[in-house]
mmCIF file of C-alpha atoms and ligand atoms in Angstrom:
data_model
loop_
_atom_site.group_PDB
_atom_site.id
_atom_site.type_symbol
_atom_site.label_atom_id
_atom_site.label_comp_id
_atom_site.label_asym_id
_atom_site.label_seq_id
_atom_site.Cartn_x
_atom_site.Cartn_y
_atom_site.Cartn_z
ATOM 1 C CA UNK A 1 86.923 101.106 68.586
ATOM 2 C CA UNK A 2 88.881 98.458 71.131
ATOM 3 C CA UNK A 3 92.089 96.841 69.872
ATOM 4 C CA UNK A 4 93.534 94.324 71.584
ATOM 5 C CA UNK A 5 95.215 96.452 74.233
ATOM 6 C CA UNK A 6 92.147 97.633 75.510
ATOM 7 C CA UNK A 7 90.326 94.428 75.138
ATOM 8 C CA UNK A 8 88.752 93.294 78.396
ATOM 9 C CA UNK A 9 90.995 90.656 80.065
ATOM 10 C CA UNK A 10 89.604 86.858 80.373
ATOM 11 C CA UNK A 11 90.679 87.094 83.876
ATOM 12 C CA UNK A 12 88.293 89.602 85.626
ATOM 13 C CA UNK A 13 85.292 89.601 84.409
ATOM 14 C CA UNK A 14 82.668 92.331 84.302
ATOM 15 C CA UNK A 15 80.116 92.479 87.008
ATOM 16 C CA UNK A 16 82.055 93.285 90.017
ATOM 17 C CA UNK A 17 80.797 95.875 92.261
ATOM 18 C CA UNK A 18 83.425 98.229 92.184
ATOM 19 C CA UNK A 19 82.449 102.244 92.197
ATOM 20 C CA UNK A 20 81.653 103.648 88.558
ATOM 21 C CA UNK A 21 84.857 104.809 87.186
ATOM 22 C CA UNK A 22 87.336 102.732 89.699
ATOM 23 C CA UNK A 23 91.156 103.579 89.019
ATOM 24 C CA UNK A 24 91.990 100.228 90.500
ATOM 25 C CA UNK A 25 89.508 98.448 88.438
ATOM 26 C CA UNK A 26 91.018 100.012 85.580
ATOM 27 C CA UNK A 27 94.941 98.877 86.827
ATOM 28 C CA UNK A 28 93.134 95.395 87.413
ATOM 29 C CA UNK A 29 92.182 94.728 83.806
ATOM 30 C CA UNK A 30 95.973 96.153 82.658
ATOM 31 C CA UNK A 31 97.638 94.060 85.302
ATOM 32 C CA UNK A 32 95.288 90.456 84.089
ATOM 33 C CA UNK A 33 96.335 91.055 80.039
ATOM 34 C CA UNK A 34 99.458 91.000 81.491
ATOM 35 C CA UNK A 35 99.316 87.449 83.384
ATOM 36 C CA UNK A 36 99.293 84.178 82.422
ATOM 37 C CA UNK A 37 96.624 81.123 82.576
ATOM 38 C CA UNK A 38 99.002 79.153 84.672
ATOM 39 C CA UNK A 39 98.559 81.740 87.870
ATOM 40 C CA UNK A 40 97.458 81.577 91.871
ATOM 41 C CA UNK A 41 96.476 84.568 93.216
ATOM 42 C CA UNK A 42 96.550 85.193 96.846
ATOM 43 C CA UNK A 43 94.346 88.220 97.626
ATOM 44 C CA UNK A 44 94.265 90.607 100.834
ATOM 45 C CA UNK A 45 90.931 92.592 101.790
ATOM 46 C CA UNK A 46 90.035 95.642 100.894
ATOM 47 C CA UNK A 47 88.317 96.857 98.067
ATOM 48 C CA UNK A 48 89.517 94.793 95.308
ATOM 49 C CA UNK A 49 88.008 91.247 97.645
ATOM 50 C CA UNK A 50 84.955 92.980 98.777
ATOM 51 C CA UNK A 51 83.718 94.435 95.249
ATOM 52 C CA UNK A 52 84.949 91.474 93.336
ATOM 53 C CA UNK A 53 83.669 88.319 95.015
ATOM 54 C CA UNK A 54 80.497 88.428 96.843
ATOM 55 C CA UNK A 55 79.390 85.215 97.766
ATOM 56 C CA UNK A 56 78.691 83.142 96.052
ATOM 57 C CA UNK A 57 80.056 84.904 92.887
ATOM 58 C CA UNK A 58 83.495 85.831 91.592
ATOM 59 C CA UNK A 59 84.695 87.922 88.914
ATOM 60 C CA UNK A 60 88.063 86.307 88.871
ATOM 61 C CA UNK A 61 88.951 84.287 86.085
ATOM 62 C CA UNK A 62 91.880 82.561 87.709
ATOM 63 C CA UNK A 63 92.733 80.327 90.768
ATOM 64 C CA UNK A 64 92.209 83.123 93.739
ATOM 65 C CA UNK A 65 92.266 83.069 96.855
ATOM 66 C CA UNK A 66 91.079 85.430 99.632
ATOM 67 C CA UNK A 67 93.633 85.969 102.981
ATOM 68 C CA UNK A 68 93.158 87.889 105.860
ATOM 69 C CA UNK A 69 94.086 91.723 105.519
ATOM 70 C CA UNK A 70 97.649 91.269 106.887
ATOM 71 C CA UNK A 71 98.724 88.151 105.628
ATOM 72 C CA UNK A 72 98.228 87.831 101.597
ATOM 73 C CA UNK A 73 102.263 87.400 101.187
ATOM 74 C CA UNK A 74 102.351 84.469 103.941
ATOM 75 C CA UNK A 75 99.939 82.678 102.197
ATOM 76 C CA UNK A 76 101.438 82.936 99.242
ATOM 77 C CA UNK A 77 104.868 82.029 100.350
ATOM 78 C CA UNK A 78 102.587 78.282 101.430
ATOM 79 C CA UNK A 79 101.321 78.261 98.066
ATOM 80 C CA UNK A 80 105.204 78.738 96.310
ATOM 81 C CA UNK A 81 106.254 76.174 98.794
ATOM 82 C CA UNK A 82 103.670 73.628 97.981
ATOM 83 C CA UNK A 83 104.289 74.427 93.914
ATOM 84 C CA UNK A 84 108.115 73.692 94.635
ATOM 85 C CA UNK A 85 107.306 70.680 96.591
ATOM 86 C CA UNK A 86 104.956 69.630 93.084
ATOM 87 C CA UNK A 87 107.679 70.796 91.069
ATOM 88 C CA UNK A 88 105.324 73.076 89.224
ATOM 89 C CA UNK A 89 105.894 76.769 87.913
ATOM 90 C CA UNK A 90 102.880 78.085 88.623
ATOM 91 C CA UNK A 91 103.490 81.511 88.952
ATOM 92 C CA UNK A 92 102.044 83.255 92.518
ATOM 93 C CA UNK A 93 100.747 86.587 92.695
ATOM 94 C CA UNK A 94 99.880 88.597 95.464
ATOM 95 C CA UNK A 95 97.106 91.676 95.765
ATOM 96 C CA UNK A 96 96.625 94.064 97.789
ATOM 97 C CA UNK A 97 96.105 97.624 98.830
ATOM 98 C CA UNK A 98 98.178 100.374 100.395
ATOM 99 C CA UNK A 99 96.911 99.731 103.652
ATOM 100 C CA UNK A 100 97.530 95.726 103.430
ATOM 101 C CA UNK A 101 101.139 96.483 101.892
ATOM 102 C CA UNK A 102 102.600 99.620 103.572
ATOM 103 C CA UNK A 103 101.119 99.375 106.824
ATOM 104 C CA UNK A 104 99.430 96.248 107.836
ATOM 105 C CA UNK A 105 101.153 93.280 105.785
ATOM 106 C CA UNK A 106 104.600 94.833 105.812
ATOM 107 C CA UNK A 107 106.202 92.644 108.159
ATOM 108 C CA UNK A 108 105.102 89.548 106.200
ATOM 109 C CA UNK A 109 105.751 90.910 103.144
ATOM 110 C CA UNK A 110 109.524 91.856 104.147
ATOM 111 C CA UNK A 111 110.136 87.945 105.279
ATOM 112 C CA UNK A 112 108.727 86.895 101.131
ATOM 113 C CA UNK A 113 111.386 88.893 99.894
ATOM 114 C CA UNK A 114 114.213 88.214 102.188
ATOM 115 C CA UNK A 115 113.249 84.804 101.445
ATOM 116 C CA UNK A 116 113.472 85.306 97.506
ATOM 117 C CA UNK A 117 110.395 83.972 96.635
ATOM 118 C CA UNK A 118 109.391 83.558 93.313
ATOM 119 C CA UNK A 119 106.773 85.679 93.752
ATOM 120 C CA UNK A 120 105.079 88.843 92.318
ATOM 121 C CA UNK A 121 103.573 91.453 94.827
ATOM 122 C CA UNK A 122 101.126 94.092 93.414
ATOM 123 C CA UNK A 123 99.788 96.985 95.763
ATOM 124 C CA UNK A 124 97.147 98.784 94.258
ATOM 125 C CA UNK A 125 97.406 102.226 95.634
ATOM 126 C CA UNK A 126 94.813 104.471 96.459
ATOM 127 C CA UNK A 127 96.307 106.420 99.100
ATOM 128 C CA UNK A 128 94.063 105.528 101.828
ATOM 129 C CA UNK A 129 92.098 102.332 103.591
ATOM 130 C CA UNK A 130 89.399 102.851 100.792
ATOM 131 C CA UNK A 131 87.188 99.916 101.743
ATOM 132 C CA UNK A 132 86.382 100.511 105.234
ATOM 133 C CA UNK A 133 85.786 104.545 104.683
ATOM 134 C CA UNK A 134 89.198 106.393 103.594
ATOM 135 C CA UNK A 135 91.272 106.246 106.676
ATOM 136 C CA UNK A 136 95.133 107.401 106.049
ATOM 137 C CA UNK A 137 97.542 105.269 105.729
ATOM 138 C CA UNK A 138 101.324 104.807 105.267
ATOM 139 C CA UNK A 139 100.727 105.948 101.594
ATOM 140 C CA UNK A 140 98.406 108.871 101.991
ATOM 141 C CA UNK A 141 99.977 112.184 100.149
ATOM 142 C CA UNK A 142 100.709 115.293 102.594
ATOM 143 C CA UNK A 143 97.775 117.370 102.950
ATOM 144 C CA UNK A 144 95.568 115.024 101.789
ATOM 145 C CA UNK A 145 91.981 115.280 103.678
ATOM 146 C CA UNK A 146 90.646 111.849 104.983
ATOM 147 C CA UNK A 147 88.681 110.779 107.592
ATOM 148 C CA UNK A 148 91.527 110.058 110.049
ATOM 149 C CA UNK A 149 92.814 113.493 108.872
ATOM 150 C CA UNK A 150 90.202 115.589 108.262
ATOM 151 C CA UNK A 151 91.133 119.238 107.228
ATOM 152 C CA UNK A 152 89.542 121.608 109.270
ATOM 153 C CA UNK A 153 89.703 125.171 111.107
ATOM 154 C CA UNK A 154 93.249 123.744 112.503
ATOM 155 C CA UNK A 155 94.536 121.153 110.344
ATOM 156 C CA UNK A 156 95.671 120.691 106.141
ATOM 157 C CA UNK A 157 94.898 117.355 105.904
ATOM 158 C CA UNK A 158 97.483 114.719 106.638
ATOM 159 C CA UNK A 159 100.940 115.595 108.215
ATOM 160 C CA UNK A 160 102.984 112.679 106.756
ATOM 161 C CA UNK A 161 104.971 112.714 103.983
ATOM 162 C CA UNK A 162 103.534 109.623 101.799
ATOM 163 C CA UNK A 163 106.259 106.279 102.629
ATOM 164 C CA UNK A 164 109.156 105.467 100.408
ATOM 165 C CA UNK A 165 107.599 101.881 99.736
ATOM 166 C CA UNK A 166 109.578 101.557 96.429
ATOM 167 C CA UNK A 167 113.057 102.138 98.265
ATOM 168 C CA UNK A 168 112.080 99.724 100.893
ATOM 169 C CA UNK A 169 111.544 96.976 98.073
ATOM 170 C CA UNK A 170 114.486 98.237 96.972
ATOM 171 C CA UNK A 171 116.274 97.494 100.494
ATOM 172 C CA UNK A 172 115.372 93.859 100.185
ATOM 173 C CA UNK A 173 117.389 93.459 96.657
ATOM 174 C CA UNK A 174 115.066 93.234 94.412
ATOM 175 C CA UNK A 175 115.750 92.620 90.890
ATOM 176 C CA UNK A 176 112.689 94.010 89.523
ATOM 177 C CA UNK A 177 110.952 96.966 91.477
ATOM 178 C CA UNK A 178 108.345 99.641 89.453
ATOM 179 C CA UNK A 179 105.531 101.991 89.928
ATOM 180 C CA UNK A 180 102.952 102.628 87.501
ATOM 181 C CA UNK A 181 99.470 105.012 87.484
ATOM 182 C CA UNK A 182 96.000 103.703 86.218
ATOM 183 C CA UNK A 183 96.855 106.396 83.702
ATOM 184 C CA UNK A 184 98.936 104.132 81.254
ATOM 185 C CA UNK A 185 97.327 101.084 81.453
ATOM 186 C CA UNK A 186 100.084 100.031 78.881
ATOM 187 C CA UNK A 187 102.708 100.805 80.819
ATOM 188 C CA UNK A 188 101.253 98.470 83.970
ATOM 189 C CA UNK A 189 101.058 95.661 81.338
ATOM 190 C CA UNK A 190 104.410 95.652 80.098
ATOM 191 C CA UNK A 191 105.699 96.260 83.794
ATOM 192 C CA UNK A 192 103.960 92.950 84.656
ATOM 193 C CA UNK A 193 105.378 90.940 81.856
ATOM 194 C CA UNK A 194 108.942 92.024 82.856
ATOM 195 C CA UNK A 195 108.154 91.434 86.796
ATOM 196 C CA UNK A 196 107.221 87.754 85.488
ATOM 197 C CA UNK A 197 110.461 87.490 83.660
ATOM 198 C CA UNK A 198 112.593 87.631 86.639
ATOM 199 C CA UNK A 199 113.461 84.590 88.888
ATOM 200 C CA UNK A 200 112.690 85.880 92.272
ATOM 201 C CA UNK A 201 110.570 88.460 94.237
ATOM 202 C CA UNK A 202 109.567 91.523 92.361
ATOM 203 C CA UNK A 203 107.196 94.360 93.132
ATOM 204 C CA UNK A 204 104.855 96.771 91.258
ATOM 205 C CA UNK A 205 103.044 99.312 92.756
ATOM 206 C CA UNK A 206 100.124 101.230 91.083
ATOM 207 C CA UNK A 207 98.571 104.487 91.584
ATOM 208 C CA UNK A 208 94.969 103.840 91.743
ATOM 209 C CA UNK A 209 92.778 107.033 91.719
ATOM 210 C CA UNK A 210 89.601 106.507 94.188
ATOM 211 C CA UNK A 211 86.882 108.145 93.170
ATOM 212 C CA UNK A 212 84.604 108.383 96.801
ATOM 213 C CA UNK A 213 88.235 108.490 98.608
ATOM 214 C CA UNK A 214 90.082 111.441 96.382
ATOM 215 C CA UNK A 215 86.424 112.922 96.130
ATOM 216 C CA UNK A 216 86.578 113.420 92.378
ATOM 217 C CA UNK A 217 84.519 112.885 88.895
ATOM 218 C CA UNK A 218 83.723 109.312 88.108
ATOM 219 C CA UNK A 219 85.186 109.771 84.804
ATOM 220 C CA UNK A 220 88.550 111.176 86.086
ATOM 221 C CA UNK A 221 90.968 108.099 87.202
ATOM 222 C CA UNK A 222 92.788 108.026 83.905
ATOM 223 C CA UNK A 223 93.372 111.624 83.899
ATOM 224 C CA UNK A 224 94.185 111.377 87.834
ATOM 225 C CA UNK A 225 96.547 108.290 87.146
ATOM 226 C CA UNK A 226 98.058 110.833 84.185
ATOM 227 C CA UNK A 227 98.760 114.152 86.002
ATOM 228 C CA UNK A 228 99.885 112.349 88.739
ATOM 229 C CA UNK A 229 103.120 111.461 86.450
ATOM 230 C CA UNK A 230 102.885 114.508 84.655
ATOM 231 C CA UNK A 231 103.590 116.805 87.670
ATOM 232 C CA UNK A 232 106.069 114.831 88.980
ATOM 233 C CA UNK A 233 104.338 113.791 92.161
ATOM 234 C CA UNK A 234 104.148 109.672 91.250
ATOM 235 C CA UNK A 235 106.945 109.486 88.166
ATOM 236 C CA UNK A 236 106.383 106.009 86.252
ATOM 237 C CA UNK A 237 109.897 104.546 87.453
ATOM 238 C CA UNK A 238 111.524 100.911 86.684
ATOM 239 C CA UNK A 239 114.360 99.174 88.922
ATOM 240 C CA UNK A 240 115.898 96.675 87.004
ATOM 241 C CA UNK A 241 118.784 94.749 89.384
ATOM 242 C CA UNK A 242 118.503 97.974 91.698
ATOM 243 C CA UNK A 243 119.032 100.437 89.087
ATOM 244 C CA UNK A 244 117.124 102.828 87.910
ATOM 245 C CA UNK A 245 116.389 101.389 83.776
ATOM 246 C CA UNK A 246 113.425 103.679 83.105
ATOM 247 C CA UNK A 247 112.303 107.171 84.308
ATOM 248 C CA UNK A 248 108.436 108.346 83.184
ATOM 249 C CA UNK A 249 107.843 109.333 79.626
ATOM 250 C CA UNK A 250 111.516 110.469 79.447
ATOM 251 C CA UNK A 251 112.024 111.899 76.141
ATOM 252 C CA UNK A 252 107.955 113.964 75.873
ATOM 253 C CA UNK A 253 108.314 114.895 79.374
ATOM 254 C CA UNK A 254 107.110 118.361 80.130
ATOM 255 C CA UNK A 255 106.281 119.002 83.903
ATOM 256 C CA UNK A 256 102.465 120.974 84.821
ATOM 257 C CA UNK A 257 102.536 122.385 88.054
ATOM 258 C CA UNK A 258 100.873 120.087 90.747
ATOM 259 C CA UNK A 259 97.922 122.252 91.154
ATOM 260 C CA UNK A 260 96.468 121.091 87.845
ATOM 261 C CA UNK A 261 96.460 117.892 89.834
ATOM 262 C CA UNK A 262 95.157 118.888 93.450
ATOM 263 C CA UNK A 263 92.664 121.294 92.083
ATOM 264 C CA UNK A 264 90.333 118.417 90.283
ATOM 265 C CA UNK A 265 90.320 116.498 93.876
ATOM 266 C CA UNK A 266 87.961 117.262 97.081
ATOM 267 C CA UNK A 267 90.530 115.974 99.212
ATOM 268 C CA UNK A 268 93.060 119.213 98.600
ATOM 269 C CA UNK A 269 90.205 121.504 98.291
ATOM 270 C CA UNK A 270 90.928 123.250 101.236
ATOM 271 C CA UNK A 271 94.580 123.774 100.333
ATOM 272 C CA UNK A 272 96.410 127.566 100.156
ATOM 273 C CA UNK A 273 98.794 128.760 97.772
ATOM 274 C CA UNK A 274 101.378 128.111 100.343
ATOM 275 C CA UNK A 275 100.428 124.894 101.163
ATOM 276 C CA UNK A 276 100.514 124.224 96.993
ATOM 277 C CA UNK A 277 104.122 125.381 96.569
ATOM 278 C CA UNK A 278 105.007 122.792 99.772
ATOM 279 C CA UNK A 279 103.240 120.069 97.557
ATOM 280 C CA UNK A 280 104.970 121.177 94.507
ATOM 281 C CA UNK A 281 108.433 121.146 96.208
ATOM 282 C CA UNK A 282 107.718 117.509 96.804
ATOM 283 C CA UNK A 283 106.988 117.116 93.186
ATOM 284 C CA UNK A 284 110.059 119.128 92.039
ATOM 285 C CA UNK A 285 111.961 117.316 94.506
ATOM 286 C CA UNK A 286 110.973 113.937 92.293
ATOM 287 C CA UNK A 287 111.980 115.834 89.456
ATOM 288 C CA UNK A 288 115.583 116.579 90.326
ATOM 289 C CA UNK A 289 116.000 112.774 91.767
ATOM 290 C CA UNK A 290 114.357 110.782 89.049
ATOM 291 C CA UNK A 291 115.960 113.054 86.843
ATOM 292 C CA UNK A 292 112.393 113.497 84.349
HETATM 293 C C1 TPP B 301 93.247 92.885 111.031
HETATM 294 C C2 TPP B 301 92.202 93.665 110.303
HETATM 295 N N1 TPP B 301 92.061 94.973 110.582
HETATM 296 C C3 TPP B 301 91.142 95.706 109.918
HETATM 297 C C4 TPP B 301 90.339 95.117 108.978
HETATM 298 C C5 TPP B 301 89.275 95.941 108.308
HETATM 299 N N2 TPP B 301 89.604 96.263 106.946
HETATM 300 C C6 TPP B 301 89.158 95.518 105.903
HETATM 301 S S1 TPP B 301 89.576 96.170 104.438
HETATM 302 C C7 TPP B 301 90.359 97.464 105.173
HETATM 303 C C8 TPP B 301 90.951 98.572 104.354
HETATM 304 C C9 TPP B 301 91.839 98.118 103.258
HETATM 305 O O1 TPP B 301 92.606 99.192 102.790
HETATM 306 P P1 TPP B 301 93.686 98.997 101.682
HETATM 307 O O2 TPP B 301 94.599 97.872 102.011
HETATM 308 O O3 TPP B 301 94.347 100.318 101.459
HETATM 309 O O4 TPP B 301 92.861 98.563 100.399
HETATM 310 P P2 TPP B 301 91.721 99.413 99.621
HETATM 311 O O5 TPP B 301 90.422 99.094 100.261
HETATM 312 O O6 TPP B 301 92.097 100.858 99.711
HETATM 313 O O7 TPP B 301 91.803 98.893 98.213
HETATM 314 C C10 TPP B 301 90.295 97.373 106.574
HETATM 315 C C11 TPP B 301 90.862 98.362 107.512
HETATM 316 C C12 TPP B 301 90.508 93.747 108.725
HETATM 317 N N3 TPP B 301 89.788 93.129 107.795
HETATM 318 N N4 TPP B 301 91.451 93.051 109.385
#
């Protein structure tokens, strides 16, 4: 039975063409119950764009408005400044992948937040350039398989450790900075209603399992978004004013190693124990930091 948490949200509407089972589709409906009417959204390509707006149709239930793949902040810094100029507080929202936000858009998005715009960023991410065929990016987890990195007779996967993207929001001074997995959907929501609440830039950044990218079970992303938090690989974590306010599921927390994670995913399939217990120092690394 749905209660209202669950309840679809009156801003995306079914009949997108996202893949069955889409993690991001699933952060998407727990980021809209979260907004409010009086919202622009200023959207980058990639997955979200393509699968929710073919011409001439739109699943968004809200002003929205498609930029180029680099430049979603820019335009909505143009859209804050023409609100300010109308003396209206419209709140601005910007979407957009991993690729768009810790490769691509970074520069752009850097200049929005030194320029403390009142505006919220979220980067849905799936830990690769989904859209155009699951290319790495700045965001794709070490050892990960993708089509830029393809593991093979000579190669794990990916040699990069995945980009801090959090601490570089962090660097700007933002007062309200948090990561969240498309396994708590509740947790997203509440993080947007506090990211609204602040005056100023703010940032959330979502885990969004892929199911053709990560090469796993259509009906997997909430468990994916879950034991990615539950090993300690992508902790739920909450910067309020540059300190750390809230640390994943702090008082139930009880670590599983990360191979209960990597082993339900084709894109670690070809990983060794050896190669596990480098992916699990990562995680126990988070462990010891965040302090889960
Ligand atoms: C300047 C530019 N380069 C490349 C592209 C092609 N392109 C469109 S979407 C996309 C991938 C988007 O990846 P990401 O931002 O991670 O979002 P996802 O699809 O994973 O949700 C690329 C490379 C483009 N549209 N513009």
């Amino acid at each position: 039975m749905q209660n209202n948490k669950t309840l679809p949200s009156k801003f995306i509407f079914p009949g997108h063409n996202a893949c069955a089972g889409c993690g991001q589709l699933v952060a998407v409906q727990a980021v809209m119950r979260g907004l409010n009417s009086d919202t622009i959204i200023s959207n980058a390509t990639g997955c979200l764009e393509v699968t929710s707006t073919s011409y001439p149709q739109s699943a968004w239930g809200l002003p929205w408005i498609h930029s180029l793949f680099e430049n979603a902040s820019a335009v909505a810094s143009g859209i804050s400044a023409a609100l300010k100029q109308k003396k209206k507080k419209t709140k601005v929202v910007v979407q957009g992948g991993d690729g768009g936000t810790y490769d691509i858009g970074i520069g752009l998005i850097s200049g929005m937040w030194e320029r403390e715009e009142n505006i919220l960023y979220i980067c849905y991410d799936t830990e690769a350039y989904s859209n155009t065929g699951i290319q790495a990016s700045g965001a794709t987890p070490y050892d990960a398989s993708t089509t830029t990195t393809p593991a093979g007779l000579k190669s794990t996967g990916s040699q990069q450790v995945k980009k801090d993207m959090l601490a570089i929001a962090l660097a700007h001074g933002l007062k309200y900075a948090a990561q969240s997995t498309a396994g708590y959907p509740d947790d997203i929501t509440n993080k947007i209603k506090k990211a609204l609440a602040v005056d100023g830039p703010s940032y959330l950044q979502i885990l969004s399992p892929c199911i053709p990218g990560w090469k796993m079970r259509t009906d997997g992303a909430v468990l994916m978004g879950k034991l990615a938090v539950t090993t300690g690989l992508y902790p739920l974590l909450e910067y309020t004013n540059g300190q750390l306010t809230s640390s994943s599921i702090t008082d139930s927390f009880r670590p599983q190693t990360v191979n209960e994670y990597l082993k339900l995913q084709g894109r670690f399939k070809h990983l060794k124990a050896k190669d596990i217990k480098e992916i699990q120092k990562l995680a126990n690394q988070n462990i010891e930091k965040y302090k889960l």
